[in-house]
JSON list of N, CA and C in Angstrom, two decimals:
[
{"chain": "A", "resi": 30, "resn": "MET", "atom": "N", "xyz": [-14.67, -213.73, 24.43]},
{"chain": "A", "resi": 30, "resn": "MET", "atom": "CA", "xyz": [-14.86, -214.83, 25.36]},
{"chain": "A", "resi": 30, "resn": "MET", "atom": "C", "xyz": [-13.89, -214.72, 26.54]},
{"chain": "A", "resi": 31, "resn": "VAL", "atom": "N", "xyz": [-12.66, -214.34, 26.26]},
{"chain": "A", "resi": 31, "resn": "VAL", "atom": "CA", "xyz": [-11.67, -214.20, 27.32]},
{"chain": "A", "resi": 31, "resn": "VAL", "atom": "C", "xyz": [-12.07, -213.08, 28.27]},
{"chain": "A", "resi": 32, "resn": "THR", "atom": "N", "xyz": [-12.54, -211.97, 27.71]},
{"chain": "A", "resi": 32, "resn": "THR", "atom": "CA", "xyz": [-12.98, -210.85, 28.53]},
{"chain": "A", "resi": 32, "resn": "THR", "atom": "C", "xyz": [-14.14, -211.25, 29.42]},
{"chain": "A", "resi": 33, "resn": "HIS", "atom": "N", "xyz": [-15.06, -212.02, 28.86]},
{"chain": "A", "resi": 33, "resn": "HIS", "atom": "CA", "xyz": [-16.21, -212.49, 29.63]},
{"chain": "A", "resi": 33, "resn": "HIS", "atom": "C", "xyz": [-15.76, -213.32, 30.82]},
{"chain": "A", "resi": 34, "resn": "LEU", "atom": "N", "xyz": [-14.80, -214.19, 30.62]},
{"chain": "A", "resi": 34, "resn": "LEU", "atom": "CA", "xyz": [-14.29, -215.02, 31.71]},
{"chain": "A", "resi": 34, "resn": "LEU", "atom": "C", "xyz": [-13.57, -214.19, 32.76]},
{"chain": "A", "resi": 35, "resn": "LEU", "atom": "N", "xyz": [-12.85, -213.16, 32.33]},
{"chain": "A", "resi": 35, "resn": "LEU", "atom": "CA", "xyz": [-12.17, -212.29, 33.29]},
{"chain": "A", "resi": 35, "resn": "LEU", "atom": "C", "xyz": [-13.17, -211.52, 34.15]},
{"chain": "A", "resi": 36, "resn": "ILE", "atom": "N", "xyz": [-14.25, -211.06, 33.53]},
{"chain": "A", "resi": 36, "resn": "ILE", "atom": "CA", "xyz": [-15.27, -210.33, 34.28]},
{"chain": "A", "resi": 36, "resn": "ILE", "atom": "C", "xyz": [-15.93, -211.24, 35.30]},
{"chain": "A", "resi": 37, "resn": "ILE", "atom": "N", "xyz": [-16.26, -212.46, 34.91]},
{"chain": "A", "resi": 37, "resn": "ILE", "atom": "CA", "xyz": [-16.88, -213.41, 35.84]},
{"chain": "A", "resi": 37, "resn": "ILE", "atom": "C", "xyz": [-15.94, -213.70, 37.01]},
{"chain": "A", "resi": 38, "resn": "ARG", "atom": "N", "xyz": [-14.66, -213.87, 36.74]},
{"chain": "A", "resi": 38, "resn": "ARG", "atom": "CA", "xyz": [-13.70, -214.13, 37.81]},
{"chain": "A", "resi": 38, "resn": "ARG", "atom": "C", "xyz": [-13.61, -212.95, 38.76]},
{"chain": "A", "resi": 39, "resn": "GLU", "atom": "N", "xyz": [-13.62, -211.73, 38.23]},
{"chain": "A", "resi": 39, "resn": "GLU", "atom": "CA", "xyz": [-13.56, -210.54, 39.08]},
{"chain": "A", "resi": 39, "resn": "GLU", "atom": "C", "xyz": [-14.82, -210.40, 39.92]},
{"chain": "A", "resi": 40, "resn": "LEU", "atom": "N", "xyz": [-15.98, -210.69, 39.36]},
{"chain": "A", "resi": 40, "resn": "LEU", "atom": "CA", "xyz": [-17.23, -210.57, 40.12]},
{"chain": "A", "resi": 40, "resn": "LEU", "atom": "C", "xyz": [-17.29, -211.58, 41.25]},
{"chain": "A", "resi": 41, "resn": "LYS", "atom": "N", "xyz": [-16.72, -212.74, 41.05]},
{"chain": "A", "resi": 41, "resn": "LYS", "atom": "CA", "xyz": [-16.72, -213.75, 42.11]},
{"chain": "A", "resi": 41, "resn": "LYS", "atom": "C", "xyz": [-15.82, -213.33, 43.26]},
{"chain": "A", "resi": 42, "resn": "SER", "atom": "N", "xyz": [-14.77, -212.60, 42.98]},
{"chain": "A", "resi": 42, "resn": "SER", "atom": "CA", "xyz": [-13.85, -212.19, 44.04]},
{"chain": "A", "resi": 42, "resn": "SER", "atom": "C", "xyz": [-14.23, -210.84, 44.65]},
{"chain": "A", "resi": 43, "resn": "LEU", "atom": "N", "xyz": [-15.31, -210.23, 44.18]},
{"chain": "A", "resi": 43, "resn": "LEU", "atom": "CA", "xyz": [-15.74, -208.94, 44.70]},
{"chain": "A", "resi": 43, "resn": "LEU", "atom": "C", "xyz": [-16.26, -209.09, 46.12]},
{"chain": "A", "resi": 44, "resn": "LYS", "atom": "N", "xyz": [-15.75, -208.31, 47.00]},
{"chain": "A", "resi": 44, "resn": "LYS", "atom": "CA", "xyz": [-16.16, -208.36, 48.40]},
{"chain": "A", "resi": 44, "resn": "LYS", "atom": "C", "xyz": [-17.37, -207.45, 48.61]},
{"chain": "A", "resi": 45, "resn": "VAL", "atom": "N", "xyz": [-18.25, -207.84, 49.51]},
{"chain": "A", "resi": 45, "resn": "VAL", "atom": "CA", "xyz": [-19.44, -207.05, 49.80]},
{"chain": "A", "resi": 45, "resn": "VAL", "atom": "C", "xyz": [-19.06, -205.69, 50.36]},
{"chain": "A", "resi": 46, "resn": "ASN", "atom": "N", "xyz": [-18.06, -205.65, 51.20]},
{"chain": "A", "resi": 46, "resn": "ASN", "atom": "CA", "xyz": [-17.63, -204.38, 51.79]},
{"chain": "A", "resi": 46, "resn": "ASN", "atom": "C", "xyz": [-17.17, -203.40, 50.72]},
{"chain": "A", "resi": 47, "resn": "TYR", "atom": "N", "xyz": [-16.42, -203.90, 49.74]},
{"chain": "A", "resi": 47, "resn": "TYR", "atom": "CA", "xyz": [-15.95, -203.06, 48.64]},
{"chain": "A", "resi": 47, "resn": "TYR", "atom": "C", "xyz": [-17.12, -202.56, 47.81]},
{"chain": "A", "resi": 48, "resn": "ALA", "atom": "N", "xyz": [-18.08, -203.42, 47.54]},
{"chain": "A", "resi": 48, "resn": "ALA", "atom": "CA", "xyz": [-19.25, -203.03, 46.76]},
{"chain": "A", "resi": 48, "resn": "ALA", "atom": "C", "xyz": [-20.06, -201.97, 47.50]},
{"chain": "A", "resi": 49, "resn": "LEU", "atom": "N", "xyz": [-20.17, -202.09, 48.81]},
{"chain": "A", "resi": 49, "resn": "LEU", "atom": "CA", "xyz": [-20.90, -201.09, 49.59]},
{"chain": "A", "resi": 49, "resn": "LEU", "atom": "C", "xyz": [-20.19, -199.75, 49.60]},
{"chain": "A", "resi": 50, "resn": "LYS", "atom": "N", "xyz": [-18.86, -199.76, 49.61]},
{"chain": "A", "resi": 50, "resn": "LYS", "atom": "CA", "xyz": [-18.11, -198.51, 49.55]},
{"chain": "A", "resi": 50, "resn": "LYS", "atom": "C", "xyz": [-18.35, -197.80, 48.22]},
{"chain": "A", "resi": 51, "resn": "ILE", "atom": "N", "xyz": [-18.36, -198.56, 47.14]},
{"chain": "A", "resi": 51, "resn": "ILE", "atom": "CA", "xyz": [-18.62, -197.98, 45.82]},
{"chain": "A", "resi": 51, "resn": "ILE", "atom": "C", "xyz": [-20.03, -197.41, 45.78]},
{"chain": "A", "resi": 52, "resn": "ALA", "atom": "N", "xyz": [-21.01, -198.17, 46.25]},
{"chain": "A", "resi": 52, "resn": "ALA", "atom": "CA", "xyz": [-22.40, -197.72, 46.24]},
{"chain": "A", "resi": 52, "resn": "ALA", "atom": "C", "xyz": [-22.58, -196.47, 47.10]},
{"chain": "A", "resi": 53, "resn": "ARG", "atom": "N", "xyz": [-21.92, -196.45, 48.25]},
{"chain": "A", "resi": 53, "resn": "ARG", "atom": "CA", "xyz": [-22.04, -195.28, 49.13]},
{"chain": "A", "resi": 53, "resn": "ARG", "atom": "C", "xyz": [-21.44, -194.04, 48.49]},
{"chain": "A", "resi": 54, "resn": "SER", "atom": "N", "xyz": [-20.31, -194.19, 47.81]},
{"chain": "A", "resi": 54, "resn": "SER", "atom": "CA", "xyz": [-19.70, -193.02, 47.16]},
{"chain": "A", "resi": 54, "resn": "SER", "atom": "C", "xyz": [-20.59, -192.48, 46.05]},
{"chain": "A", "resi": 55, "resn": "PHE", "atom": "N", "xyz": [-21.21, -193.37, 45.27]},
{"chain": "A", "resi": 55, "resn": "PHE", "atom": "CA", "xyz": [-22.14, -192.90, 44.24]},
{"chain": "A", "resi": 55, "resn": "PHE", "atom": "C", "xyz": [-23.36, -192.23, 44.88]},
{"chain": "A", "resi": 56, "resn": "GLY", "atom": "N", "xyz": [-23.86, -192.79, 45.97]},
{"chain": "A", "resi": 56, "resn": "GLY", "atom": "CA", "xyz": [-25.02, -192.21, 46.65]},
{"chain": "A", "resi": 56, "resn": "GLY", "atom": "C", "xyz": [-24.74, -190.83, 47.21]},
{"chain": "A", "resi": 57, "resn": "VAL", "atom": "N", "xyz": [-23.58, -190.67, 47.82]},
{"chain": "A", "resi": 57, "resn": "VAL", "atom": "CA", "xyz": [-23.21, -189.35, 48.36]},
{"chain": "A", "resi": 57, "resn": "VAL", "atom": "C", "xyz": [-23.09, -188.34, 47.24]},
{"chain": "A", "resi": 58, "resn": "PHE", "atom": "N", "xyz": [-22.46, -188.75, 46.15]},
{"chain": "A", "resi": 58, "resn": "PHE", "atom": "CA", "xyz": [-22.31, -187.84, 45.01]},
{"chain": "A", "resi": 58, "resn": "PHE", "atom": "C", "xyz": [-23.67, -187.43, 44.46]},
{"chain": "A", "resi": 59, "resn": "GLN", "atom": "N", "xyz": [-24.59, -188.38, 44.33]},
{"chain": "A", "resi": 59, "resn": "GLN", "atom": "CA", "xyz": [-25.91, -188.07, 43.81]},
{"chain": "A", "resi": 59, "resn": "GLN", "atom": "C", "xyz": [-26.70, -187.19, 44.79]},
{"chain": "A", "resi": 60, "resn": "ALA", "atom": "N", "xyz": [-26.45, -187.33, 46.07]},
{"chain": "A", "resi": 60, "resn": "ALA", "atom": "CA", "xyz": [-27.13, -186.49, 47.05]},
{"chain": "A", "resi": 60, "resn": "ALA", "atom": "C", "xyz": [-26.61, -185.06, 47.03]},
{"chain": "A", "resi": 61, "resn": "ILE", "atom": "N", "xyz": [-25.34, -184.87, 46.69]},
{"chain": "A", "resi": 61, "resn": "ILE", "atom": "CA", "xyz": [-24.73, -183.54, 46.68]},
{"chain": "A", "resi": 61, "resn": "ILE", "atom": "C", "xyz": [-25.07, -182.77, 45.39]},
{"chain": "A", "resi": 62, "resn": "MET", "atom": "N", "xyz": [-25.31, -183.47, 44.30]},
{"chain": "A", "resi": 62, "resn": "MET", "atom": "CA", "xyz": [-25.51, -182.83, 43.00]},
{"chain": "A", "resi": 62, "resn": "MET", "atom": "C", "xyz": [-26.64, -181.78, 42.98]},
{"chain": "A", "resi": 63, "resn": "PRO", "atom": "N", "xyz": [-27.81, -182.02, 43.59]},
{"chain": "A", "resi": 63, "resn": "PRO", "atom": "CA", "xyz": [-28.83, -180.96, 43.58]},
{"chain": "A", "resi": 63, "resn": "PRO", "atom": "C", "xyz": [-28.37, -179.68, 44.28]},
{"chain": "A", "resi": 64, "resn": "GLY", "atom": "N", "xyz": [-27.61, -179.83, 45.34]},
{"chain": "A", "resi": 64, "resn": "GLY", "atom": "CA", "xyz": [-27.08, -178.65, 46.03]},
{"chain": "A", "resi": 64, "resn": "GLY", "atom": "C", "xyz": [-26.10, -177.87, 45.17]},
{"chain": "A", "resi": 65, "resn": "ILE", "atom": "N", "xyz": [-25.27, -178.58, 44.44]},
{"chain": "A", "resi": 65, "resn": "ILE", "atom": "CA", "xyz": [-24.33, -177.92, 43.54]},
{"chain": "A", "resi": 65, "resn": "ILE", "atom": "C", "xyz": [-25.09, -177.20, 42.43]},
{"chain": "A", "resi": 66, "resn": "GLY", "atom": "N", "xyz": [-26.11, -177.85, 41.89]},
{"chain": "A", "resi": 66, "resn": "GLY", "atom": "CA", "xyz": [-26.93, -177.21, 40.86]},
{"chain": "A", "resi": 66, "resn": "GLY", "atom": "C", "xyz": [-27.65, -175.97, 41.39]},
{"chain": "A", "resi": 67, "resn": "TRP", "atom": "N", "xyz": [-28.17, -176.07, 42.61]},
{"chain": "A", "resi": 67, "resn": "TRP", "atom": "CA", "xyz": [-28.85, -174.92, 43.19]},
{"chain": "A", "resi": 67, "resn": "TRP", "atom": "C", "xyz": [-27.87, -173.77, 43.39]},
{"chain": "A", "resi": 68, "resn": "LEU", "atom": "N", "xyz": [-26.69, -174.06, 43.93]},
{"chain": "A", "resi": 68, "resn": "LEU", "atom": "CA", "xyz": [-25.69, -173.01, 44.13]},
{"chain": "A", "resi": 68, "resn": "LEU", "atom": "C", "xyz": [-25.27, -172.37, 42.82]},
{"chain": "A", "resi": 69, "resn": "ALA", "atom": "N", "xyz": [-25.10, -173.18, 41.78]},
{"chain": "A", "resi": 69, "resn": "ALA", "atom": "CA", "xyz": [-24.72, -172.63, 40.47]},
{"chain": "A", "resi": 69, "resn": "ALA", "atom": "C", "xyz": [-25.83, -171.74, 39.93]},
{"chain": "A", "resi": 70, "resn": "GLY", "atom": "N", "xyz": [-27.07, -172.20, 40.03]},
{"chain": "A", "resi": 70, "resn": "GLY", "atom": "CA", "xyz": [-28.19, -171.38, 39.56]},
{"chain": "A", "resi": 70, "resn": "GLY", "atom": "C", "xyz": [-28.37, -170.11, 40.37]},
{"chain": "A", "resi": 71, "resn": "PHE", "atom": "N", "xyz": [-28.18, -170.22, 41.68]},
{"chain": "A", "resi": 71, "resn": "PHE", "atom": "CA", "xyz": [-28.33, -169.06, 42.55]},
{"chain": "A", "resi": 71, "resn": "PHE", "atom": "C", "xyz": [-27.26, -168.02, 42.26]},
{"chain": "A", "resi": 72, "resn": "SER", "atom": "N", "xyz": [-26.03, -168.48, 41.99]},
{"chain": "A", "resi": 72, "resn": "SER", "atom": "CA", "xyz": [-24.95, -167.53, 41.72]},
{"chain": "A", "resi": 72, "resn": "SER", "atom": "C", "xyz": [-25.07, -166.91, 40.33]},
{"chain": "A", "resi": 73, "resn": "LEU", "atom": "N", "xyz": [-25.76, -167.57, 39.42]},
{"chain": "A", "resi": 73, "resn": "LEU", "atom": "CA", "xyz": [-25.91, -167.05, 38.05]},
{"chain": "A", "resi": 73, "resn": "LEU", "atom": "C", "xyz": [-27.29, -166.44, 37.81]},
{"chain": "A", "resi": 74, "resn": "ARG", "atom": "N", "xyz": [-28.07, -166.21, 38.85]},
{"chain": "A", "resi": 74, "resn": "ARG", "atom": "CA", "xyz": [-29.45, -165.74, 38.68]},
{"chain": "A", "resi": 74, "resn": "ARG", "atom": "C", "xyz": [-29.54, -164.38, 38.00]},
{"chain": "A", "resi": 75, "resn": "ASP", "atom": "N", "xyz": [-28.55, -163.52, 38.20]},
{"chain": "A", "resi": 75, "resn": "ASP", "atom": "CA", "xyz": [-28.58, -162.20, 37.55]},
{"chain": "A", "resi": 75, "resn": "ASP", "atom": "C", "xyz": [-28.24, -162.29, 36.07]},
{"chain": "A", "resi": 76, "resn": "ILE", "atom": "N", "xyz": [-27.44, -163.26, 35.70]},
{"chain": "A", "resi": 76, "resn": "ILE", "atom": "CA", "xyz": [-27.04, -163.42, 34.31]},
{"chain": "A", "resi": 76, "resn": "ILE", "atom": "C", "xyz": [-28.15, -164.08, 33.50]},
{"chain": "A", "resi": 77, "resn": "ILE", "atom": "N", "xyz": [-28.87, -164.98, 34.13]},
{"chain": "A", "resi": 77, "resn": "ILE", "atom": "CA", "xyz": [-29.89, -165.75, 33.40]},
{"chain": "A", "resi": 77, "resn": "ILE", "atom": "C", "xyz": [-31.11, -164.91, 33.14]}
]
């Protein structure tokens, strides 16, 4: 119950700008992942 109240208090104080920064960082990371996978596969193509 105490943890639940702490989470609610933190969510109320969450700023939109901070939430957008977190979302943007996750989005950039997800956009880069296919390129990393392609580079890894391309560099290991002779081994596979």
